[in-house]
Amino acid sequence: MTETSETLSPLHDEHVALGANLTEFGGWLMPLRYSSDLAEHQAVRQAAGLFDLSHMGGISVTGPDAGAFLDHALVGNLSGLAVMRARYTMICAADGGVLDDLIVYHVAPGEYFVVANAANAATVLVALLERAAGFDAQVRDISASQALIAVQGPRAEEILRAVLVEDDEISGGTALDDLRYYACLGMRFGDETVLVGRTGYTGEDGFEVWVDVPHAVALWRAFLAAGEPYGLVPAGLSARDSLRLEAGMPLYGHELDTTTTPFEAGLGRVVRLDKTSDDGTPVEFVGREALAARKDSAPARVLVGLRGTGRRPARAGYPVVRPGADGAAGPQVGTVTSGAPSPTLGSPVAMAYVTPEVSAEGTELAVDVRGRAEPFVVVALPFYRRG
Amino acid sequence: MADFPANLRYSVEHEWIDGASPATVGVTSVAADALGDVVYLELPEVGATIEAGTVVGEIESTKSVSELYSPVSGTVVEVNTAAVDDPAVVNADPFGAGWLFKVEVSGEGQLLSAEEYAQHTA
């Protein structure tokens, strides 16, 4: 068996039993694929996929000042987030660089749940603890007590209904029928309560379910069994990456890092420079000054989508170049951040940072794929949008 | 432990070669499984002179690129154009329809028996 220093998911034995090919990711040993990347990708597009995302960090923020504290600590307006809603946001450094992108659930009055990327979970926790000074709010890392299981795909709702039960006592007043994208509710799994968010990272309808670790295996097995007639398969990080790339969703460490502001990534809408406290005074959040200065200046680089007209995919780190004569590579105008063959489109797709003058849709560029200039054209993101 | 065809010999870089003349070269099921779904193949050209242990092509999967080494020296006499057109056959049948190229052998690199290769990959 694998000897490893990586953290193991509470579902690790399930993955081994399913024959998963495991990989290190963010300090965890997680499933890369169970059978075939392409089959798992296509199952999510056409039916459903089951993902173990227990490597994601979970941080509980509670207290009378929880909303005001998050307004100060993050770039978004979290005090304005309705109960049982979720929001995509970021935590930035004082210089405006992105420390992590996050999903924050407002689970009850004065109670928030912050979801961080595995590799950044410690950074986010430390930053939140530091930034909590002076607020009546408690920041607690609850990653170790929670597993996260995602059901994604057009059949996800039917599968969810086959396993989880609505319960007015814990639903927060929301019915599953009315659960909107980026909203959440409490549901019952047997005698246990789980938190269900209509969120995901695949471009499909789907749910992310937080469950206490002692019940994670039972929930995973219940989803697999109930989902089988609907075409659900377990899906690994490889499919997750190609799905999110097709959906034009950024991945920390690729499209986002500490040298990047949300504006360059095309995500300036998450930065709420206009947020105010209850008495109407502007909120001084960490990074505000730097981000305000960046907001109206033209960025030196722009995140674009690239679609290949050849067969060879571009990969992260490859130079984006102007097409030269006779298939040669011209001068470099950018760098690929993520690239893969798109199973849905049937051609290579990539995201890249390029200089603004070559960022217009339809611009013909090339990617230096190990010495050969492969043709790509700038296209609108996302590459795939569900019908 | 995986079973590997006993009539083939293997390189430590996970290529296989048969004993025919010209010899057929492919990658093993171990390589195919590790790569994930193969989506692009770049194979040596017919007529090319190749050296054992050197890079003669590329195998690109959904997630990664790896180099294709030749287990033998010689002259390439045929490439599997069906596999170039539909690289998924490398995953589906690595020891059969997913063969990669045929070579008129002039010299061999270090080759392992099926048993030795099984130990190497265990």
Coordinates of C-alpha atoms in Angstrom, one line a residue:
Chain A
M1 CA 0.0 0.0 0.0
T2 CA 1.1 3.6 -0.6
E3 CA 3.3 5.0 2.1
T4 CA 2.5 8.6 2.4
S5 CA 2.9 11.7 4.5
E6 CA -0.2 13.3 2.9
T7 CA -3.4 13.7 4.9
L8 CA -5.9 11.0 4.1
S9 CA -9.6 11.7 3.4
P10 CA -12.2 10.1 5.7
L11 CA -13.2 8.4 2.5
H12 CA -9.8 7.1 1.6
D13 CA -10.6 3.4 2.1
E14 CA -13.6 3.8 -0.2
H15 CA -11.4 5.2 -2.9
V16 CA -8.9 2.4 -2.6
A17 CA -11.8 -0.1 -2.7
L18 CA -13.0 1.5 -5.9
G19 CA -9.6 1.2 -7.5
A20 CA -8.8 4.9 -7.6
N21 CA -5.6 6.2 -8.9
L22 CA -4.5 8.5 -6.1
T23 CA -2.5 11.7 -6.3
E24 CA -1.1 14.3 -3.9
F25 CA -3.1 17.5 -4.0
G26 CA -2.8 20.4 -1.5
G27 CA -1.1 18.1 1.0
W28 CA -3.8 15.4 0.7
L29 CA -3.8 12.1 -1.0
M30 CA -7.0 12.3 -3.2
P31 CA -8.5 10.3 -6.2
L32 CA -7.1 11.5 -9.5
R33 CA -9.4 9.1 -11.4
Y34 CA -11.3 5.9 -10.8
S35 CA -11.6 4.6 -14.3
S36 CA -11.1 7.1 -17.2
D37 CA -10.8 10.9 -17.0
L38 CA -13.0 11.3 -20.1
A39 CA -15.7 8.9 -18.9
E40 CA -15.9 10.6 -15.6
H41 CA -16.0 14.1 -17.2
Q42 CA -18.8 13.0 -19.6
A43 CA -20.8 11.3 -16.8
V44 CA -20.9 14.7 -15.0
R45 CA -22.0 16.5 -18.2
Q46 CA -24.6 13.9 -19.1
A47 CA -25.8 12.3 -15.8
A48 CA -23.9 12.8 -12.6
G49 CA -20.6 12.5 -10.8
L50 CA -19.7 12.0 -7.2
F51 CA -16.7 13.8 -5.8
D52 CA -14.9 13.6 -2.5
L53 CA -13.8 17.2 -1.7
S54 CA -12.8 16.6 1.9
H55 CA -9.5 18.2 1.3
M56 CA -11.2 21.6 1.1
G57 CA -10.7 23.6 4.3
G58 CA -13.8 24.5 6.4
I59 CA -13.7 27.4 8.8
S60 CA -16.5 28.4 11.1
V61 CA -17.0 32.1 11.9
T62 CA -19.5 32.9 14.6
G63 CA -20.5 35.7 16.9
P64 CA -22.4 39.0 17.0
D65 CA -19.7 40.7 14.8
A66 CA -19.3 37.7 12.4
G67 CA -20.6 39.6 9.3
A68 CA -18.8 42.8 10.1
F69 CA -15.6 40.8 10.7
L70 CA -15.9 39.1 7.3
D71 CA -16.5 42.4 5.6
H72 CA -13.2 43.6 7.0
A73 CA -11.3 40.4 6.3
L74 CA -12.6 39.6 2.8
V75 CA -13.2 41.6 -0.4
G76 CA -16.9 40.9 -0.6
N77 CA -19.9 42.1 1.2
L78 CA -20.7 39.3 3.6
S79 CA -22.8 41.1 6.2
G80 CA -25.2 41.8 3.3
L81 CA -25.5 38.1 2.5
A82 CA -28.9 36.7 3.3
V83 CA -29.1 33.7 5.7
M84 CA -29.0 30.4 3.8
R85 CA -27.2 32.0 0.8
A86 CA -23.6 31.4 -0.3
R87 CA -21.2 33.8 -2.0
Y88 CA -18.0 33.4 -4.1
T89 CA -15.4 35.8 -2.7
M90 CA -11.7 36.2 -2.0
I91 CA -9.3 37.0 0.7
C92 CA -6.6 39.4 -0.4
A93 CA -3.3 40.6 1.1
A94 CA -2.8 44.3 1.8
D95 CA -1.3 44.7 -1.6
G96 CA -4.4 43.4 -3.3
G97 CA -2.9 40.0 -4.2
V98 CA -5.2 37.0 -3.9
L99 CA -4.5 34.8 -0.9
D100 CA -7.4 32.4 -1.8
D101 CA -10.7 32.3 -3.4
L102 CA -13.5 31.2 -1.1
I103 CA -17.1 30.2 -0.8
V104 CA -18.8 31.6 2.2
Y105 CA -22.1 30.2 3.4
H106 CA -24.3 32.2 5.8
V107 CA -25.8 29.3 7.7
A108 CA -27.7 31.1 10.5
P109 CA -27.8 34.6 11.9
G110 CA -24.3 35.3 13.2
E111 CA -22.9 32.0 11.8
Y112 CA -20.9 31.7 8.6
F113 CA -19.0 28.8 7.1
V114 CA -15.9 29.7 5.0
V115 CA -14.6 27.1 2.5
A116 CA -11.0 27.4 1.5
N117 CA -8.8 25.6 -1.0
A118 CA -6.8 22.7 0.6
A119 CA -3.4 24.2 -0.1
N120 CA -4.4 27.5 1.3
A121 CA -6.5 26.4 4.2
A122 CA -3.7 27.2 6.8
T123 CA -3.0 30.6 5.2
V124 CA -6.7 31.5 5.3
L125 CA -7.1 30.4 8.8
V126 CA -4.1 32.4 10.0
A127 CA -5.2 35.5 8.1
L128 CA -8.7 35.3 9.5
L129 CA -7.4 34.8 13.1
E130 CA -5.2 37.8 12.7
R131 CA -7.9 39.9 11.2
A132 CA -10.4 39.0 13.9
A133 CA -8.7 41.2 16.5
G134 CA -11.1 43.8 17.8
F135 CA -14.2 41.9 16.6
D136 CA -16.6 39.9 18.7
A137 CA -16.3 36.9 16.4
Q138 CA -14.8 33.4 16.8
V139 CA -12.8 31.7 14.0
R140 CA -12.6 27.9 14.3
D141 CA -11.0 25.4 11.9
I142 CA -13.5 22.6 11.6
S143 CA -11.9 20.9 8.6
A144 CA -11.0 17.8 10.5
S145 CA -14.6 17.1 11.7
Q146 CA -16.2 17.6 8.3
A147 CA -16.2 15.7 5.0
L148 CA -17.4 17.3 1.8
I149 CA -19.1 15.3 -0.9
A150 CA -20.3 16.8 -4.1
V151 CA -23.0 15.5 -6.5
Q152 CA -22.7 17.3 -9.8
G153 CA -24.6 16.9 -13.1
P154 CA -28.0 17.1 -14.6
R155 CA -29.3 14.2 -12.5
A156 CA -27.9 15.5 -9.3
E157 CA -31.2 16.7 -7.8
E158 CA -32.9 13.4 -8.3
I159 CA -30.0 11.6 -6.7
L160 CA -29.9 14.0 -3.8
R161 CA -33.6 13.5 -3.2
A162 CA -33.2 9.8 -3.1
V163 CA -30.7 10.0 -0.3
L164 CA -31.5 13.1 1.8
V165 CA -34.8 14.2 3.4
E166 CA -36.2 17.7 3.8
D167 CA -36.9 18.6 7.4
D168 CA -38.6 21.9 8.3
E169 CA -36.8 21.9 11.6
I170 CA -33.3 22.3 10.0
S171 CA -34.0 23.6 6.5
G172 CA -33.8 27.3 7.5
G173 CA -37.1 27.9 5.8
T174 CA -36.0 26.8 2.4
A175 CA -37.5 24.0 0.4
L176 CA -35.2 22.0 -2.0
D177 CA -37.6 22.9 -4.8
D178 CA -36.9 26.5 -4.2
L179 CA -33.1 26.2 -3.6
R180 CA -31.4 28.5 -6.0
Y181 CA -27.8 28.5 -7.3
Y182 CA -25.6 29.6 -4.5
A183 CA -28.1 29.0 -1.7
C184 CA -28.0 26.3 1.0
L185 CA -30.2 24.4 3.4
G186 CA -30.0 21.8 6.2
M187 CA -31.2 18.4 5.2
R188 CA -31.5 15.0 7.0
F189 CA -29.4 12.0 6.3
G190 CA -30.9 9.4 8.5
D191 CA -30.8 11.0 12.0
E192 CA -28.0 13.3 11.0
T193 CA -28.1 16.9 9.7
V194 CA -26.0 17.8 6.7
L195 CA -25.5 21.2 5.1
V196 CA -26.4 21.2 1.4
G197 CA -25.3 24.0 -0.9
R198 CA -26.4 24.3 -4.5
T199 CA -22.8 25.1 -5.5
G200 CA -20.1 23.4 -7.4
Y201 CA -17.2 23.7 -9.7
T202 CA -18.2 21.8 -12.8
G203 CA -20.5 24.1 -14.8
E204 CA -23.4 21.8 -14.0
D205 CA -26.3 21.9 -11.6
G206 CA -25.2 20.2 -8.4
F207 CA -24.8 20.1 -4.7
E208 CA -22.0 20.2 -2.2
V209 CA -22.8 18.4 1.0
W210 CA -21.0 18.9 4.3
V211 CA -21.3 15.9 6.6
D212 CA -19.8 15.0 10.0
V213 CA -16.8 12.7 9.5
P214 CA -18.3 9.7 11.3
H215 CA -21.2 9.6 8.7
A216 CA -19.1 10.4 5.6
V217 CA -18.7 6.8 4.4
A218 CA -22.4 6.0 4.8
L219 CA -23.3 9.1 2.9
W220 CA -20.8 8.4 0.1
R221 CA -22.1 4.8 -0.2
A222 CA -25.7 6.0 -0.2
F223 CA -25.0 8.4 -3.0
L224 CA -23.2 5.8 -5.1
A225 CA -26.0 3.2 -4.6
A226 CA -28.9 5.7 -5.2
G227 CA -27.1 7.3 -8.1
E228 CA -26.2 4.2 -10.1
P229 CA -29.5 3.9 -11.9
Y230 CA -29.1 7.6 -12.9
G231 CA -25.6 7.0 -14.4
L232 CA -23.7 8.5 -11.5
V233 CA -20.1 7.5 -11.2
P234 CA -17.3 8.5 -8.8
A235 CA -15.2 11.2 -10.4
G236 CA -11.7 12.3 -9.5
L237 CA -9.6 15.5 -9.6
S238 CA -8.7 15.0 -13.2
A239 CA -12.3 15.3 -14.3
R240 CA -12.9 18.1 -11.9
D241 CA -10.1 20.0 -13.5
S242 CA -11.3 19.6 -17.1
L243 CA -14.9 20.3 -16.0
R244 CA -14.0 23.6 -14.3
L245 CA -11.7 24.6 -17.1
E246 CA -14.6 24.2 -19.6
A247 CA -16.7 26.2 -17.3
G248 CA -14.1 29.0 -17.3
M249 CA -13.7 28.8 -13.5
P250 CA -10.4 29.9 -12.0
L251 CA -8.2 27.6 -10.0
Y252 CA -5.9 28.9 -7.3
G253 CA -2.3 28.4 -8.2
H254 CA -3.1 28.7 -11.9
E255 CA -5.3 31.7 -12.7
L256 CA -5.1 33.1 -9.2
D257 CA -2.1 33.7 -6.8
T258 CA -0.6 36.4 -4.6
T259 CA 0.8 38.3 -7.6
T260 CA -2.7 38.6 -9.2
T261 CA -5.5 40.9 -8.2
P262 CA -9.1 39.9 -8.8
F263 CA -9.3 42.6 -11.6
E264 CA -6.8 40.9 -13.8
A265 CA -8.5 37.6 -13.4
G266 CA -11.7 39.1 -14.7
L267 CA -13.3 38.8 -11.2
G268 CA -13.4 42.5 -10.2
R269 CA -17.1 42.1 -9.5
V270 CA -16.3 40.3 -6.3
V271 CA -14.4 43.3 -4.9
R272 CA -17.0 45.5 -3.1
L273 CA -15.2 48.9 -2.7
D274 CA -18.7 50.3 -1.9
K275 CA -19.5 48.2 1.1
T276 CA -20.6 50.2 4.2
S277 CA -21.2 49.3 7.8
D278 CA -24.6 49.6 9.5
D279 CA -24.1 53.3 10.1
G280 CA -23.2 54.0 6.5
T281 CA -19.5 54.5 6.9
P282 CA -17.2 52.8 4.3
V283 CA -15.7 49.5 5.4
E284 CA -12.0 49.5 5.5
F285 CA -11.2 45.9 4.4
V286 CA -7.8 44.4 4.0
G287 CA -6.5 45.2 0.5
R288 CA -9.0 48.0 -0.1
E289 CA -6.6 50.8 -0.8
A290 CA -4.5 48.7 -3.2
L291 CA -7.5 47.4 -5.0
A292 CA -9.2 50.8 -5.3
A293 CA -6.0 52.1 -6.9
R294 CA -6.0 49.1 -9.3
K295 CA -9.6 49.3 -10.2
D296 CA -9.5 52.0 -12.8
S297 CA -5.9 51.5 -14.1
A298 CA -5.6 49.3 -17.2
P299 CA -4.2 45.9 -16.2
A300 CA -0.9 44.9 -17.7
R301 CA -2.4 41.4 -18.5
V302 CA -5.8 40.0 -19.1
L303 CA -7.2 36.5 -18.5
V304 CA -8.6 35.1 -21.8
G305 CA -9.9 31.9 -23.1
L306 CA -8.1 30.2 -25.9
R307 CA -9.4 27.5 -28.2
G308 CA -7.0 25.4 -30.2
T309 CA -7.6 24.6 -33.9
G310 CA -5.0 21.8 -33.8
R311 CA -5.0 18.7 -31.7
R312 CA -2.2 19.3 -29.3
P313 CA -3.3 20.9 -26.0
A314 CA -1.5 23.8 -24.3
R315 CA -0.4 23.2 -20.7
A316 CA 0.1 25.6 -17.8
G317 CA 3.3 27.6 -18.1
Y318 CA 3.5 27.4 -21.9
P319 CA 4.3 30.7 -23.7
V320 CA 1.5 32.3 -25.7
V321 CA 3.0 33.9 -28.8
R322 CA 2.1 35.8 -31.8
P323 CA 1.9 33.5 -34.8
G324 CA 5.1 33.8 -36.9
A325 CA 5.7 33.0 -40.5
D326 CA 5.6 29.4 -41.6
G327 CA 4.3 28.1 -38.3
A328 CA 7.2 29.6 -36.3
A329 CA 6.6 31.2 -32.9
G330 CA 6.6 35.0 -32.9
P331 CA 7.2 37.2 -29.8
Q332 CA 5.7 36.1 -26.5
V333 CA 2.5 37.9 -25.5
G334 CA 1.4 35.8 -22.5
T335 CA 1.5 32.5 -20.6
V336 CA -1.0 29.7 -20.3
T337 CA -2.4 29.1 -16.8
S338 CA -4.5 26.0 -17.5
G339 CA -4.9 23.9 -20.6
A340 CA -6.4 20.6 -21.6
P341 CA -8.2 18.8 -24.3
S342 CA -11.9 19.7 -23.9
P343 CA -13.9 16.5 -23.9
T344 CA -17.1 18.4 -24.6
L345 CA -15.8 20.7 -27.4
G346 CA -13.5 18.1 -28.9
S347 CA -10.6 20.6 -29.2
P348 CA -7.9 21.9 -26.9
V349 CA -8.9 24.8 -24.6
A350 CA -6.8 26.9 -22.3
M351 CA -6.9 30.0 -20.1
A352 CA -4.0 32.4 -20.3
Y353 CA -2.8 35.8 -19.2
V354 CA -2.0 37.9 -22.3
T355 CA -1.2 41.5 -22.9
P356 CA -4.3 43.6 -23.5
E357 CA -3.7 44.4 -27.2
V358 CA -4.1 40.7 -28.1
S359 CA -7.0 40.0 -25.7
A360 CA -9.9 40.7 -28.1
E361 CA -12.1 37.8 -29.1
G362 CA -11.1 36.4 -32.4
T363 CA -7.5 37.3 -32.1
E364 CA -5.4 34.6 -33.7
L365 CA -2.5 33.6 -31.4
A366 CA -0.3 30.5 -31.0
V367 CA 1.0 28.5 -28.0
D368 CA 4.5 27.3 -28.0
V369 CA 3.9 23.6 -27.4
R370 CA 7.3 22.2 -26.7
G371 CA 8.9 24.0 -29.6
R372 CA 6.1 24.0 -32.1
A373 CA 3.7 26.9 -32.5
E374 CA 0.2 25.5 -32.3
P375 CA -2.7 27.7 -33.5
F376 CA -5.2 29.1 -30.9
V377 CA -7.8 31.8 -31.1
V378 CA -9.1 34.0 -28.3
V379 CA -12.7 33.1 -27.4
A380 CA -15.2 34.2 -24.8
L381 CA -15.2 32.4 -21.4
P382 CA -16.7 30.0 -20.4
F383 CA -16.0 27.5 -23.1
Y384 CA -19.0 25.5 -22.0
R385 CA -22.3 26.7 -20.5
R386 CA -25.0 24.2 -19.6
G387 CA -28.1 24.4 -21.8
Chain B
M1 CA 0.7 -8.0 -9.6
A2 CA -0.2 -7.3 -13.1
D3 CA 0.2 -10.0 -15.8
F4 CA 2.2 -9.1 -18.8
P5 CA 2.4 -11.1 -22.1
A6 CA 5.2 -13.6 -21.7
N7 CA 6.1 -13.4 -25.4
L8 CA 7.1 -9.7 -25.1
R9 CA 10.1 -8.0 -23.7
Y10 CA 10.0 -4.7 -21.8
S11 CA 12.0 -1.5 -21.1
V12 CA 12.2 0.2 -17.8
E13 CA 10.5 3.2 -19.4
H14 CA 7.4 0.9 -20.0
E15 CA 7.7 0.1 -23.7
W16 CA 7.2 -3.4 -25.0
I17 CA 8.7 -5.0 -28.0
D18 CA 7.9 -8.3 -29.7
G19 CA 10.4 -10.7 -31.3
A20 CA 9.2 -10.4 -34.9
S21 CA 11.1 -8.9 -37.7
P22 CA 10.4 -6.1 -38.1
A23 CA 9.6 -5.8 -34.4
T24 CA 6.5 -4.0 -33.1
V25 CA 6.8 -1.5 -30.2
G26 CA 4.1 -0.2 -27.9
V27 CA 3.6 1.0 -24.4
T28 CA 2.6 -1.2 -21.6
S29 CA -0.7 -1.3 -19.7
V30 CA 1.2 0.2 -16.7
A31 CA 2.1 3.3 -18.8
A32 CA -1.4 3.5 -20.3
D33 CA -3.0 3.4 -16.9
A34 CA -0.6 5.9 -15.4
L35 CA -1.1 8.4 -18.3
G36 CA -4.8 8.4 -18.2
D37 CA -6.8 8.9 -21.4
V38 CA -4.4 9.3 -24.3
V39 CA -5.5 12.1 -26.6
Y40 CA -2.5 12.7 -28.9
L41 CA 0.4 10.7 -30.2
E42 CA 3.5 11.9 -31.9
L43 CA 5.4 8.9 -33.4
P44 CA 8.7 8.7 -35.3
E45 CA 8.5 9.1 -39.0
V46 CA 8.8 6.1 -41.3
G47 CA 12.4 5.8 -42.4
A48 CA 13.7 7.5 -39.3
T49 CA 16.8 6.0 -37.7
I50 CA 16.3 5.7 -33.9
E51 CA 18.5 4.9 -31.0
A52 CA 17.7 2.7 -28.1
G53 CA 16.9 4.7 -24.9
T54 CA 16.3 8.0 -26.7
V55 CA 13.1 10.0 -27.1
V56 CA 11.4 9.2 -30.4
G57 CA 7.9 10.7 -29.7
E58 CA 5.3 12.0 -27.3
I59 CA 2.3 10.5 -25.7
E60 CA -0.2 13.2 -24.5
S61 CA -3.1 12.3 -22.2
T62 CA -5.9 14.5 -20.8
K63 CA -3.6 15.4 -17.9
S64 CA 0.0 15.2 -19.0
V65 CA 2.6 14.7 -21.6
S66 CA 5.2 12.0 -21.5
E67 CA 8.1 11.1 -23.7
L68 CA 8.2 7.9 -25.8
Y69 CA 11.5 6.2 -25.7
S70 CA 12.6 3.5 -28.1
P71 CA 13.6 0.2 -26.5
V72 CA 15.8 -0.6 -29.5
S73 CA 18.0 1.0 -32.2
G74 CA 17.1 0.6 -35.9
T75 CA 15.0 2.0 -38.7
V76 CA 11.3 2.8 -38.4
V77 CA 9.4 0.9 -41.1
E78 CA 5.7 1.6 -40.1
V79 CA 3.7 3.6 -37.7
N80 CA 0.2 2.9 -36.4
T81 CA -1.8 5.6 -38.1
A82 CA -5.0 4.2 -36.7
A83 CA -3.7 4.9 -33.2
V84 CA -2.6 8.4 -34.3
D85 CA -6.2 9.1 -35.5
D86 CA -7.8 7.5 -32.4
P87 CA -5.3 7.5 -29.5
A88 CA -7.9 6.0 -27.2
V89 CA -6.9 2.6 -28.5
V90 CA -3.6 2.9 -26.5
N91 CA -5.7 2.7 -23.3
A92 CA -8.1 0.2 -24.6
D93 CA -5.6 -2.3 -26.0
P94 CA -2.0 -1.4 -25.3
F95 CA -0.6 -4.8 -26.2
G96 CA -2.7 -5.2 -29.3
A97 CA -4.4 -2.6 -31.5
G98 CA -2.7 0.2 -29.6
W99 CA 0.8 -0.7 -30.9
L100 CA 2.8 2.3 -31.9
F101 CA 5.5 1.6 -34.5
K102 CA 7.5 -1.1 -36.2
V103 CA 11.2 -1.1 -36.4
E104 CA 13.9 -3.0 -38.3
V105 CA 16.1 -3.7 -35.3
S106 CA 19.9 -3.1 -35.4
G107 CA 20.6 -3.1 -31.7
E108 CA 18.9 -3.5 -28.4
G109 CA 18.8 -1.5 -25.2
Q110 CA 18.3 -3.1 -21.8
L111 CA 15.2 -5.3 -22.0
L112 CA 13.4 -7.1 -19.3
S113 CA 11.4 -10.4 -19.4
A114 CA 7.7 -10.2 -18.4
E115 CA 8.6 -11.5 -15.0
E116 CA 11.4 -9.0 -14.5
Y117 CA 9.1 -6.2 -15.7
A118 CA 6.4 -7.3 -13.3
Q119 CA 9.0 -7.0 -10.5
H120 CA 10.1 -3.7 -11.8
T121 CA 6.6 -2.3 -11.7
A122 CA 5.4 -4.0 -8.5

